[in-house]
CSV table of C-alpha atoms in Angstrom, one decimal:
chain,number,residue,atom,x,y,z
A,1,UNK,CA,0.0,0.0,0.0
A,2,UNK,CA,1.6,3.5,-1.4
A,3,UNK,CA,0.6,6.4,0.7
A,4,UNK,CA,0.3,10.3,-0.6
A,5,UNK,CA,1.2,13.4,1.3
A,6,UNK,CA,-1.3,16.0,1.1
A,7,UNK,CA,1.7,18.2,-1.1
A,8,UNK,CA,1.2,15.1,-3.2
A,9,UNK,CA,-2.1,15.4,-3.3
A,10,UNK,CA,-2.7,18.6,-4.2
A,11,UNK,CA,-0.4,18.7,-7.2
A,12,UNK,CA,-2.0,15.5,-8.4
A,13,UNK,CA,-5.5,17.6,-8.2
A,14,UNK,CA,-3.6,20.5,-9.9
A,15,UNK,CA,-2.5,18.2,-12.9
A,16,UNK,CA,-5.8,16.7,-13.7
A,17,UNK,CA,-7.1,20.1,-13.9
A,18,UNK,CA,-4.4,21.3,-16.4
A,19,UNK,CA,-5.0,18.8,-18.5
A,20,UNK,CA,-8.8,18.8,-18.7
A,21,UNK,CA,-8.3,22.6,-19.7
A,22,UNK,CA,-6.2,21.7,-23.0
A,23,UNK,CA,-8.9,18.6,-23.5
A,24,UNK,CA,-11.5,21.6,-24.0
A,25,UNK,CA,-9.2,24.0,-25.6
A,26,UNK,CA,-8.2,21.3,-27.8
A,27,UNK,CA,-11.6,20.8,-29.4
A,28,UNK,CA,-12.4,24.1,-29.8
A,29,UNK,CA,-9.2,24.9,-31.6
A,30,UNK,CA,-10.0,21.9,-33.5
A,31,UNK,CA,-7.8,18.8,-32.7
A,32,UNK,CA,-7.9,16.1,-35.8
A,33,UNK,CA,-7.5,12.2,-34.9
A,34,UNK,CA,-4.3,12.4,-36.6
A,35,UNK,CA,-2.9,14.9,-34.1
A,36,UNK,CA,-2.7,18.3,-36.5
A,37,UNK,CA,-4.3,20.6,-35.3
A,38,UNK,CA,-5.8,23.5,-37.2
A,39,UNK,CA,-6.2,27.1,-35.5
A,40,UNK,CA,-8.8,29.4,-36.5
A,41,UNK,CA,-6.5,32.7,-35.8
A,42,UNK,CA,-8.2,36.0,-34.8
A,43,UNK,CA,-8.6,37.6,-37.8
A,44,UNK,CA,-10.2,34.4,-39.5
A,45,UNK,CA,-12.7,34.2,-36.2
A,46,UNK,CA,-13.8,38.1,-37.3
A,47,UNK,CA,-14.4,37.1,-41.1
A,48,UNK,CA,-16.6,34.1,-40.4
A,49,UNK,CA,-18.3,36.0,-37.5
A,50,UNK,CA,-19.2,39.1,-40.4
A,51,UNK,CA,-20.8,36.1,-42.2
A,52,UNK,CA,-22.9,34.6,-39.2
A,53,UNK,CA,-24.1,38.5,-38.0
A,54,UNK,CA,-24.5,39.7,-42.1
A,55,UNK,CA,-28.4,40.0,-42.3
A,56,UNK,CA,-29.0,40.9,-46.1
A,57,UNK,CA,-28.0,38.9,-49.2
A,58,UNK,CA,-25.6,40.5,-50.8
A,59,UNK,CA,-23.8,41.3,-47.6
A,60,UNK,CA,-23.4,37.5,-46.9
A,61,UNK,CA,-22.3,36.7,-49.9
A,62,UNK,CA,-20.1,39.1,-50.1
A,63,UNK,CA,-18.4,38.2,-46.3
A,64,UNK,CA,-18.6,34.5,-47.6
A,65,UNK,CA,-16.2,35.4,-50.4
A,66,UNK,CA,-14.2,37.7,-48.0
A,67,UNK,CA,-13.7,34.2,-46.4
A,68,UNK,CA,-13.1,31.9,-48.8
A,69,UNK,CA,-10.7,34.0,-50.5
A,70,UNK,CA,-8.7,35.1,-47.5
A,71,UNK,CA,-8.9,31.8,-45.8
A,72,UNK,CA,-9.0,28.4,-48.1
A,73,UNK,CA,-7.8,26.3,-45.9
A,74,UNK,CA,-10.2,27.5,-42.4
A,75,UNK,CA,-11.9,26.0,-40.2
A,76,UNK,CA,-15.3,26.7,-41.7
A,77,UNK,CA,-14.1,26.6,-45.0
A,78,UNK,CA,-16.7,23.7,-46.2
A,79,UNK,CA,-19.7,25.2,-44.7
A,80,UNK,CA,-19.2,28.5,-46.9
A,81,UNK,CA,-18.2,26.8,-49.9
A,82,UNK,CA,-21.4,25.0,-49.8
A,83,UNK,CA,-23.2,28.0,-48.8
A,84,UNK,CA,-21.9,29.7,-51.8
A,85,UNK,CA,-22.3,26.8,-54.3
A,86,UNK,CA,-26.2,27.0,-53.0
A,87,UNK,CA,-27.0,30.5,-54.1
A,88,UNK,CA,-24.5,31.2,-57.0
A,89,UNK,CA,-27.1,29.8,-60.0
A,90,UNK,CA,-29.7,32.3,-58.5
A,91,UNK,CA,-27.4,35.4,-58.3
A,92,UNK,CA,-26.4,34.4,-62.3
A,93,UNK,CA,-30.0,34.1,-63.2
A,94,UNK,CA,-31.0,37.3,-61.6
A,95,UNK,CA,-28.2,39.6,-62.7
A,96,UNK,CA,-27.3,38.3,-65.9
A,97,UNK,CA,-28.7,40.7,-68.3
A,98,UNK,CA,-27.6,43.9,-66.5
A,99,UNK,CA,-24.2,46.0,-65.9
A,100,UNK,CA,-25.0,45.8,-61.8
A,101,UNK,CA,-26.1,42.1,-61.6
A,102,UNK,CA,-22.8,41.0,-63.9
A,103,UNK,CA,-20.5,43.1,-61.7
A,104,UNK,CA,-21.9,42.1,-58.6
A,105,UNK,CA,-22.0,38.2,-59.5
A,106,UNK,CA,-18.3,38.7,-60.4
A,107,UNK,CA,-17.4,40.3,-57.2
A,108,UNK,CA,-18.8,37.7,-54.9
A,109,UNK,CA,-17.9,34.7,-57.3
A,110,UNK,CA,-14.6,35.5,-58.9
A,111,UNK,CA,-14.2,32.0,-58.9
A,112,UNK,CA,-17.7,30.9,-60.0
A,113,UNK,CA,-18.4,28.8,-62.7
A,114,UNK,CA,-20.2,31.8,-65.2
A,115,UNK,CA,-17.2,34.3,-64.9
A,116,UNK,CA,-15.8,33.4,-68.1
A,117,UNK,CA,-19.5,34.7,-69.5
A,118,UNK,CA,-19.9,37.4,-67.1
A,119,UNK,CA,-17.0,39.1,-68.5
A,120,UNK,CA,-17.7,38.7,-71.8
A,121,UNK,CA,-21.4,39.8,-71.2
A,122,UNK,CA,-20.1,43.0,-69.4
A,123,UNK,CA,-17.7,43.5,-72.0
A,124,UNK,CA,-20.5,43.7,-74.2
A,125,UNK,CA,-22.6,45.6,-72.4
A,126,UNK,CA,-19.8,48.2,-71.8
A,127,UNK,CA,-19.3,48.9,-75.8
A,128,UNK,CA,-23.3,49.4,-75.7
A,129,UNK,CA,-22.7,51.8,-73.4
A,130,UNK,CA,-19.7,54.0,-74.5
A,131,UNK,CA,-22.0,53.8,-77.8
A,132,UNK,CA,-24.9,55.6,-76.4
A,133,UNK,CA,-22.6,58.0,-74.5
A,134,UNK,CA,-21.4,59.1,-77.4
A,135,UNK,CA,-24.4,59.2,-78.9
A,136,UNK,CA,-25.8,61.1,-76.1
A,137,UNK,CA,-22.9,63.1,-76.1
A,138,UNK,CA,-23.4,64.2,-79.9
A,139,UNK,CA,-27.5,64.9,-79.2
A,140,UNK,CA,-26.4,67.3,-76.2
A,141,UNK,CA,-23.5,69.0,-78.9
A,142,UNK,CA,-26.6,69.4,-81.1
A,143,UNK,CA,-29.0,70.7,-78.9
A,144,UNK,CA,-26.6,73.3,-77.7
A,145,UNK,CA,-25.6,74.7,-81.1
A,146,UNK,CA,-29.2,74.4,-81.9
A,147,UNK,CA,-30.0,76.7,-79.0
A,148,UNK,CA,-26.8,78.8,-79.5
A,149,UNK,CA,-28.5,79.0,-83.5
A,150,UNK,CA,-31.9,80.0,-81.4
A,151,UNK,CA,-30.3,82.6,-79.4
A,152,UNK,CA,-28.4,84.3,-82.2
A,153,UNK,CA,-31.5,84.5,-83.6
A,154,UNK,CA,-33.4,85.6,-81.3
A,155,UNK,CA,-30.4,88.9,-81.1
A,156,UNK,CA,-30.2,89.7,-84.7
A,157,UNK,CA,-33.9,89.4,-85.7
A,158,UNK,CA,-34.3,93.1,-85.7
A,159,UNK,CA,-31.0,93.1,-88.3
A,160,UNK,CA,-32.6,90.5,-90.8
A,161,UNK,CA,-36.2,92.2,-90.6
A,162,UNK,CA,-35.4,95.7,-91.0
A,163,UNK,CA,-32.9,93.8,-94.0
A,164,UNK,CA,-35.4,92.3,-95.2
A,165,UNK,CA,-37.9,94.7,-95.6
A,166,UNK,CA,-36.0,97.7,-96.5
A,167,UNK,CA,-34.6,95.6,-99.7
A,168,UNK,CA,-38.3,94.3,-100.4
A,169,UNK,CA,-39.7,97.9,-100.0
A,170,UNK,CA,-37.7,99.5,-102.2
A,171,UNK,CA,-37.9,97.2,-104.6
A,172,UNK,CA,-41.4,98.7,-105.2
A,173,UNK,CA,-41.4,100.1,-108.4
A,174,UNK,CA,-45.3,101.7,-108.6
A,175,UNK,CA,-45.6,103.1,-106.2
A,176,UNK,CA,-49.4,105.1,-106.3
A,177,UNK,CA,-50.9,102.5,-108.2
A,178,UNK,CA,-53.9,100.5,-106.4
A,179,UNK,CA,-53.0,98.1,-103.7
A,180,UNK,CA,-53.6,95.2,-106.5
A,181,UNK,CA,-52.0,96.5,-108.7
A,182,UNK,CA,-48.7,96.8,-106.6
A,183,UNK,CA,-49.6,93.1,-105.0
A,184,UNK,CA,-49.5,91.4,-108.3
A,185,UNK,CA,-46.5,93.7,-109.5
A,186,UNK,CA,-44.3,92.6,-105.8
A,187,UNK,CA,-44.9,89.1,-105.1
A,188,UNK,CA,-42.5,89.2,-102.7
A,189,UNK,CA,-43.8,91.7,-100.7
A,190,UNK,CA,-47.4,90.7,-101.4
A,191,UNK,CA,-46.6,87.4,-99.9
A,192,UNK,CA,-44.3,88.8,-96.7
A,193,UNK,CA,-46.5,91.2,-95.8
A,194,UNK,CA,-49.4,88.9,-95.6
A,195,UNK,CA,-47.6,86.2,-93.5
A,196,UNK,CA,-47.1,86.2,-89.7
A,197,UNK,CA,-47.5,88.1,-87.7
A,198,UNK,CA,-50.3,88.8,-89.6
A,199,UNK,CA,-50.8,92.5,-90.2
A,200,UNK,CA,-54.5,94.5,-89.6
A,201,UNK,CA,-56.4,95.9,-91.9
A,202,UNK,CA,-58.8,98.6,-93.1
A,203,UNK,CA,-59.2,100.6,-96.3
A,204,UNK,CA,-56.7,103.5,-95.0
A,205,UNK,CA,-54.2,101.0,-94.9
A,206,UNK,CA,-52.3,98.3,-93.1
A,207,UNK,CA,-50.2,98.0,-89.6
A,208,UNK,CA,-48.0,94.7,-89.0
A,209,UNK,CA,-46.4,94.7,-85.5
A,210,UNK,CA,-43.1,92.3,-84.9
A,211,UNK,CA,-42.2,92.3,-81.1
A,212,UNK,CA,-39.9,90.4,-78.7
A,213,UNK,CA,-38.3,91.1,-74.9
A,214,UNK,CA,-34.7,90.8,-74.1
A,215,UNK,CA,-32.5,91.2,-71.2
A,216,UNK,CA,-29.7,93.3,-71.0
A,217,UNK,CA,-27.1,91.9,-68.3
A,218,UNK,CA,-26.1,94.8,-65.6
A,219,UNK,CA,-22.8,94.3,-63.8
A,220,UNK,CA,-23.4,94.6,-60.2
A,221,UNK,CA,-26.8,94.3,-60.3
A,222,UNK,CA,-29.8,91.7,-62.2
A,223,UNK,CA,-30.6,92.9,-65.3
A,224,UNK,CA,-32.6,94.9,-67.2
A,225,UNK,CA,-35.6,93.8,-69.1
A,226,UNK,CA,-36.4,95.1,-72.3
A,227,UNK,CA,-38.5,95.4,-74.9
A,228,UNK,CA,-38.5,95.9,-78.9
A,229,UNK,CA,-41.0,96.3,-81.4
A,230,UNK,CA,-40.5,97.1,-85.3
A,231,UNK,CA,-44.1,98.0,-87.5
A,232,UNK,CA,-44.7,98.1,-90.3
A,233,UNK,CA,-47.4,100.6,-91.7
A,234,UNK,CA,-48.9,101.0,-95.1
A,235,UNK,CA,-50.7,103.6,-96.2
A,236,UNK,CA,-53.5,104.3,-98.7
A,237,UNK,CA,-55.1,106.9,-100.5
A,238,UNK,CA,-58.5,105.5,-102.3
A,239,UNK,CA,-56.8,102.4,-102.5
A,240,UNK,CA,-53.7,103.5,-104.2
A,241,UNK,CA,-50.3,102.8,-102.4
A,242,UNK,CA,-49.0,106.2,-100.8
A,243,UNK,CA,-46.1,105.6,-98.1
A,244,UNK,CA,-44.9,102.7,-96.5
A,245,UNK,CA,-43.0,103.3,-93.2
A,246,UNK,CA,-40.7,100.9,-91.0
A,247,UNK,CA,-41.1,102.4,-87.4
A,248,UNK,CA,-39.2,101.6,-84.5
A,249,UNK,CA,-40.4,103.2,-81.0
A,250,UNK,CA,-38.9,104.1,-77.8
A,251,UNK,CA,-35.6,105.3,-79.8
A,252,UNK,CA,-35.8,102.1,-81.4
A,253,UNK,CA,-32.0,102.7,-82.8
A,254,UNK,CA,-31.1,102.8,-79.4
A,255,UNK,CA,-33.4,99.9,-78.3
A,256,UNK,CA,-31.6,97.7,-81.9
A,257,UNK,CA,-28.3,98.1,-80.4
A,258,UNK,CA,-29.2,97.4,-76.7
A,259,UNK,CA,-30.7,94.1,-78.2
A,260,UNK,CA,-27.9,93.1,-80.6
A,261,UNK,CA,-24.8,94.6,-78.3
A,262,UNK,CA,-26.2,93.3,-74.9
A,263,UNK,CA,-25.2,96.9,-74.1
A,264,UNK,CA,-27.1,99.6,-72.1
A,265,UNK,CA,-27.6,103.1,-74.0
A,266,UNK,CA,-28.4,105.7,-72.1
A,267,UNK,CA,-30.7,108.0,-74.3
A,268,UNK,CA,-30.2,111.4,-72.1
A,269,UNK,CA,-26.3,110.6,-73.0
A,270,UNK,CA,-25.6,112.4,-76.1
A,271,UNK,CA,-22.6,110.6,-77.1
A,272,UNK,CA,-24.8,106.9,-76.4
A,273,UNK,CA,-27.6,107.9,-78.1
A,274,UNK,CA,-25.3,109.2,-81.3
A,275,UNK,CA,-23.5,105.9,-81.0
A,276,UNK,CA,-26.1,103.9,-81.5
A,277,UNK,CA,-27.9,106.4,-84.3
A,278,UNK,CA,-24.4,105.7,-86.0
A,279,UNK,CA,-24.4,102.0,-85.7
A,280,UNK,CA,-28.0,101.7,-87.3
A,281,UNK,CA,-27.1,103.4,-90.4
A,282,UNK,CA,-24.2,101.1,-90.6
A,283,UNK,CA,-26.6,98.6,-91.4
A,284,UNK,CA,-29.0,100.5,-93.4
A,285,UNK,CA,-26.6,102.2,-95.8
A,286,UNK,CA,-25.4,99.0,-97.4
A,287,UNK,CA,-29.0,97.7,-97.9
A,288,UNK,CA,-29.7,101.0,-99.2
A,289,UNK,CA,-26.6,101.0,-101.8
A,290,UNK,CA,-27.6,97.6,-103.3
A,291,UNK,CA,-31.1,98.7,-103.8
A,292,UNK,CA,-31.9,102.1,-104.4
A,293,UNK,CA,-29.2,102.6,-107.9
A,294,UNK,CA,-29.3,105.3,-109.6
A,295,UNK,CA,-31.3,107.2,-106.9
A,296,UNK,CA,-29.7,110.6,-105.6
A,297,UNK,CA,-29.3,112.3,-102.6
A,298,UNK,CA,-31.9,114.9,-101.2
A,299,UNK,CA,-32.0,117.3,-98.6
A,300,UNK,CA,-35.6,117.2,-96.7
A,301,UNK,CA,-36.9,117.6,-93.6
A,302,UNK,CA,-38.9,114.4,-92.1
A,303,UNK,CA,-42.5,115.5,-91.3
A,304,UNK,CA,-44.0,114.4,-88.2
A,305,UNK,CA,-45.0,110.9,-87.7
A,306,UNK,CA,-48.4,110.2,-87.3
A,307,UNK,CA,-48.5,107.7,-84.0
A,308,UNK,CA,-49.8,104.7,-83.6
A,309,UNK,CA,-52.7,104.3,-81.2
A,310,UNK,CA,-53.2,102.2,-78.4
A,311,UNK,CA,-56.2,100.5,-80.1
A,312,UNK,CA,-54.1,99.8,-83.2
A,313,UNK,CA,-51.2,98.3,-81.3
A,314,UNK,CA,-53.3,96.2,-78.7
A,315,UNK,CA,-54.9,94.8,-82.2
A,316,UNK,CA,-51.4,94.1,-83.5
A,317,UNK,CA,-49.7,92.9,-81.2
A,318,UNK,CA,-48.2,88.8,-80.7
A,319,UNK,CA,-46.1,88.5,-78.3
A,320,UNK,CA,-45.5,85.0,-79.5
A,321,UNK,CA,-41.7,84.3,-80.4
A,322,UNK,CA,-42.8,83.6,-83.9
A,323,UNK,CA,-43.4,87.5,-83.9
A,324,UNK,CA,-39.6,87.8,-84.4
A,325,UNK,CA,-39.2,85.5,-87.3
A,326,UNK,CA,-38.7,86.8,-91.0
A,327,UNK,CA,-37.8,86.0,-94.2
A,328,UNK,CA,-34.1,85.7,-94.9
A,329,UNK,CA,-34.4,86.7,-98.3
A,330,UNK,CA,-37.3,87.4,-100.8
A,331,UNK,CA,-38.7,84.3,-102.0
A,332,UNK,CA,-41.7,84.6,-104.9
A,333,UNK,CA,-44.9,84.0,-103.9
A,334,UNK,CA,-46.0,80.1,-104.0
A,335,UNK,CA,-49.6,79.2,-103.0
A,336,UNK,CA,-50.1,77.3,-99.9
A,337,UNK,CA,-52.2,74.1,-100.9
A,338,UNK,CA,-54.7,73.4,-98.0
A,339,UNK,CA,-57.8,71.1,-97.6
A,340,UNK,CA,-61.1,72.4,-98.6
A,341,UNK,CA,-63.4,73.8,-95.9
A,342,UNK,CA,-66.5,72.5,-94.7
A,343,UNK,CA,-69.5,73.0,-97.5
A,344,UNK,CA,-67.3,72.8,-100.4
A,345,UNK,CA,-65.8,76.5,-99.5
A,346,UNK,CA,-62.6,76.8,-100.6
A,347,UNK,CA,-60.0,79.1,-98.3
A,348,UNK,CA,-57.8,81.6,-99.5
A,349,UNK,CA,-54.6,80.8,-101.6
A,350,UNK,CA,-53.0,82.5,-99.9
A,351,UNK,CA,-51.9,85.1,-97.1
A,352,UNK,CA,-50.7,88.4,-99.4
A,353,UNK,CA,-51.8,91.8,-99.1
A,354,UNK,CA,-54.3,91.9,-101.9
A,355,UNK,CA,-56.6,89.9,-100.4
A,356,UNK,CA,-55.8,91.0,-96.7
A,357,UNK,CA,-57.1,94.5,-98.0
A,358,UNK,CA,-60.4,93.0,-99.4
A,359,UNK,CA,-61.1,91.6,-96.4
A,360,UNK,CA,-60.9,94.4,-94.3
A,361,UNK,CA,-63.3,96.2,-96.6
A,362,UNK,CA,-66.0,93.3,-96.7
A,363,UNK,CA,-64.5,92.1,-99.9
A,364,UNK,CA,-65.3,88.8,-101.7
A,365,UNK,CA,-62.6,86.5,-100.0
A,366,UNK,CA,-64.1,83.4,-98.2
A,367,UNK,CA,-63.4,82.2,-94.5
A,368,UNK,CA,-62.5,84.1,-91.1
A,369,UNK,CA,-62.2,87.8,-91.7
A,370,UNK,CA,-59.0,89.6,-90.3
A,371,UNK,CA,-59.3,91.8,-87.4
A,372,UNK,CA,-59.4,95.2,-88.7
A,373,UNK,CA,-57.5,98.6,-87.9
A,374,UNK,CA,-59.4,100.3,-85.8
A,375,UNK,CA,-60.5,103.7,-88.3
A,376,UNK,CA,-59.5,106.8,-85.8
A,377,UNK,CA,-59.6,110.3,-87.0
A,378,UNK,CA,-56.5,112.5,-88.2
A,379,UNK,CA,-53.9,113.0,-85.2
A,380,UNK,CA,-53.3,116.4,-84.4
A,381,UNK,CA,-49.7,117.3,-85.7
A,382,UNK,CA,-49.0,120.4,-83.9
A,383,UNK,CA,-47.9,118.6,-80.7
A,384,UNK,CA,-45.8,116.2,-82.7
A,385,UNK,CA,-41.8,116.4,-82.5
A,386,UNK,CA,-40.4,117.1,-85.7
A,387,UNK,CA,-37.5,113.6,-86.7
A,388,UNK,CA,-34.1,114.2,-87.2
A,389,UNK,CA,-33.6,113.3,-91.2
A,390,UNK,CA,-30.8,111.3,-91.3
A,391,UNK,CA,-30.5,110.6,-95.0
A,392,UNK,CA,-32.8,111.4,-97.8
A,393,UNK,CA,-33.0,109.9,-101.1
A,394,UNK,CA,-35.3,109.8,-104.2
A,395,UNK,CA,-35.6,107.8,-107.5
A,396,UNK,CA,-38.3,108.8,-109.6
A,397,UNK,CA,-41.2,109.8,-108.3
A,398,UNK,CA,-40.3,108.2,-105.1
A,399,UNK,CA,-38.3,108.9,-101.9
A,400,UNK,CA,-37.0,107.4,-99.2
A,401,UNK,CA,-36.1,109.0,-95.4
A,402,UNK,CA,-34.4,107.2,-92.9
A,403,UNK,CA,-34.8,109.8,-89.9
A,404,UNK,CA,-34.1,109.4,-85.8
A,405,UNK,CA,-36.4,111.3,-82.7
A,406,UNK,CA,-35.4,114.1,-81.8
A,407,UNK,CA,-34.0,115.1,-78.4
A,408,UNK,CA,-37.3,116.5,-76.7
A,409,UNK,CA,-39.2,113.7,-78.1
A,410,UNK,CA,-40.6,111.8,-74.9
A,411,UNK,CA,-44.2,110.2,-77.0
A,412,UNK,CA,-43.0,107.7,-79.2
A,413,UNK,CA,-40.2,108.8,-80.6
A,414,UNK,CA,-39.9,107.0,-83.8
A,415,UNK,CA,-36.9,106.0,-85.6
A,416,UNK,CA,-36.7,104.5,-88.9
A,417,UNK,CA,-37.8,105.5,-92.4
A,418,UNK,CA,-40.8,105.9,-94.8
A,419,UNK,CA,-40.4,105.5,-98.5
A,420,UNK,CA,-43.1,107.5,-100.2
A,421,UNK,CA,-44.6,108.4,-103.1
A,422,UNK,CA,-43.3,112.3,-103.6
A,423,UNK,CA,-45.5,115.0,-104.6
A,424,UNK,CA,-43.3,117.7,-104.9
């Protein structure tokens, strides 16, 4: 019989513990029956615990590839390749056909079984792409000159209708002939005239009204909104062609280069106001060169002009943006083919002067008739502000004045000119 100390004891008692603590330790670092242990490290314990606490999807798959990738060999290496294997048909299927699904399949199956096609697929899809960007890219480069187009326009539409219509104008070559009789001689006119914005009528003559707003930028402050008009008003005699005259009010010289320059002029300044008098006629005069050959150079004193009512501007005016658009050069008069009316009626040919006229006097055209200028009587010419005659020019029996407001003219104050049949 062996007998133990109670020192003996103790460390006996102290051993058995020791090794029932690496007994435990042992199986939860994983001891194999061949004796190799494997030992999940920190770091791996973290990854695999972001897959056990990831409550979305995507988020597990993605910490189940952060695993397998990082750790091939792990502890719970099989249970997340299985895992894996078990969604990665479905995250093909659903992401297949798009740039997301392709790139997320390949980022949480980089070594799936479809990345060979995903690649190609996105490949695919990224040409398709880069296409329509370009594409894209060439409809926004469009777009933009189309508006840049739009807005040059919109700044030089007061240069291509005063253009326009003093080349047109004095192309007239009877004057003081009936209106028909001038309509069938000028097509061109005839036709223009008539078209929109569609002028207003009555048997003392016509009034057209173009009109648009613009915006002169102010450093240091908002801006400035503006506003220009340009009529056109015909006048008759017993139905015979008298005077046509291309008014522009407010200082409308001024008001043309405000538009065009984006520039403030300051009409009470002497030196603005001549400035922009000056640049005016430096559009006129070559219009005026081409045309009027062989015509010489008068001296004459503008009469007053006549103004223009409120009642005949509120039936003139369209403020529509169409109001600014004219013809870039005469074009001869072509009838516009349109459906016959209700009842067998057939609707005018077309929009020219002629038949504006006979409309306003209860002639014989068919359809809608034109609102008509408002008949007023003679304006009192005493209280009118003599123009400024800027140039002066005749040909024949015919005349032209391009003239400019005066100073002390605070009404309308008219620039422009009148070409007229002369008398003198």
């Amino acid at each position: 019989m062996r007998f133990f100390s109670v020192r003996g004891l103790t460390a006996a008692k102290s051993l058995q513990r020791g090794i029932s603590v690496l007994a435990i330790a042992g199986a939860l670092l994983g001891v194999v029956p061949s004796g190799c242990a494997t030992v999940a490290t920190h770091d791996e314990y973290a990854s695999y615990r972001g897959v056990r606490q990831a409550r979305e999807r995507n988020d597990r798959l993605a910490a189940l590839e952060r695993y397998a990738t990082n750790y091939p060999g792990g502890l719970w290496i099989e249970e997340v390749r299985a895992e894996r294997a078990q969604h990665e048909e479905a995250i093909w299927t659903e992401g297949n056909s798009t740039r997301e699904g392709l790139q997320f399949y390949l980022s949480v199956y980089p070594d799936g079984s479809h990345v060979e096609a995903a690649q190609q697929r996105l490949a695919a899809l990224g040409t398709v792409q880069e296409r329509r960007e370009v594409e894209q890219e060439h409809v926004e480069e469009v777009q933009q000159e189309q508006r840049a187009v739009a807005a040059e326009e919109r700044r030089l539409w007061v240069t291509r209708a005063v253009t326009f219509w003093t080349r047109t104008l004095l192309g007239i070559r009877n004057f003081g002939q009936p209106i028909s009789a001038v309509a069938r001689a000028n097509p061109d006119f005839s036709q223009a005239f008539g078209q929109a914005p569609a002028p207003v009528c009555n048997p003392q003559g016509c009034l057209k009204h173009y009109h648009a707003s613009y915006v002169i930028p102010v450093p240091g402050a908002t801006r400035i909104d503006r506003e220009m008009h340009v009529f056109l008003r015909l006048h008759l005699d017993r139905g015979r062609v008298q005077r046509v005259e291309v008014l522009l009010p407010n200082k409308g010289f001024s008001r043309w280069y405000e538009l065009e320059n984006r520039t403030l002029v300051t009409d009470e300044d002497p030196s603005q106001r001549m400035a922009a008098i000056e640049w005016a006629m430096q559009r006129l005069e070559p219009v005026i060169a081409e045309v009027a050959t062989g015509a010489r150079a008068i001296d004459v004193v503008p009469e007053p002009i006549a103004p223009i009512s409120q009642a005949a501007q509120a039936a003139s005016t369209r403020a529509e943006e169409s109001d600014t658009e004219v013809p870039g050069q005469p074009q001869p008069a072509q009838p516009q083919q349109q459906a016959p009316q209700a009842g067998g009626e057939q609707p005018a040919a077309d929009g020219s002067i002629d038949q504006l006229l006979e409309q306003a006097v209860g002639g014989g055209a068919q359809g809608e008739q034109p609102q008509a200028l408002p008949e007023e009587p003679p304006p009192d010419t005493s209280a009118l502000v003599l123009p400024i005659g800027l140039r002066g020019l005749q040909r024949g029996n015919v005349r032209m004045v391009v003239f400019a407001a005066g100073d002390e003219d605070y009404a309308e104050a008219y620039d422009g000119f009148y070409i007229e049949l002369a008398r003198d």
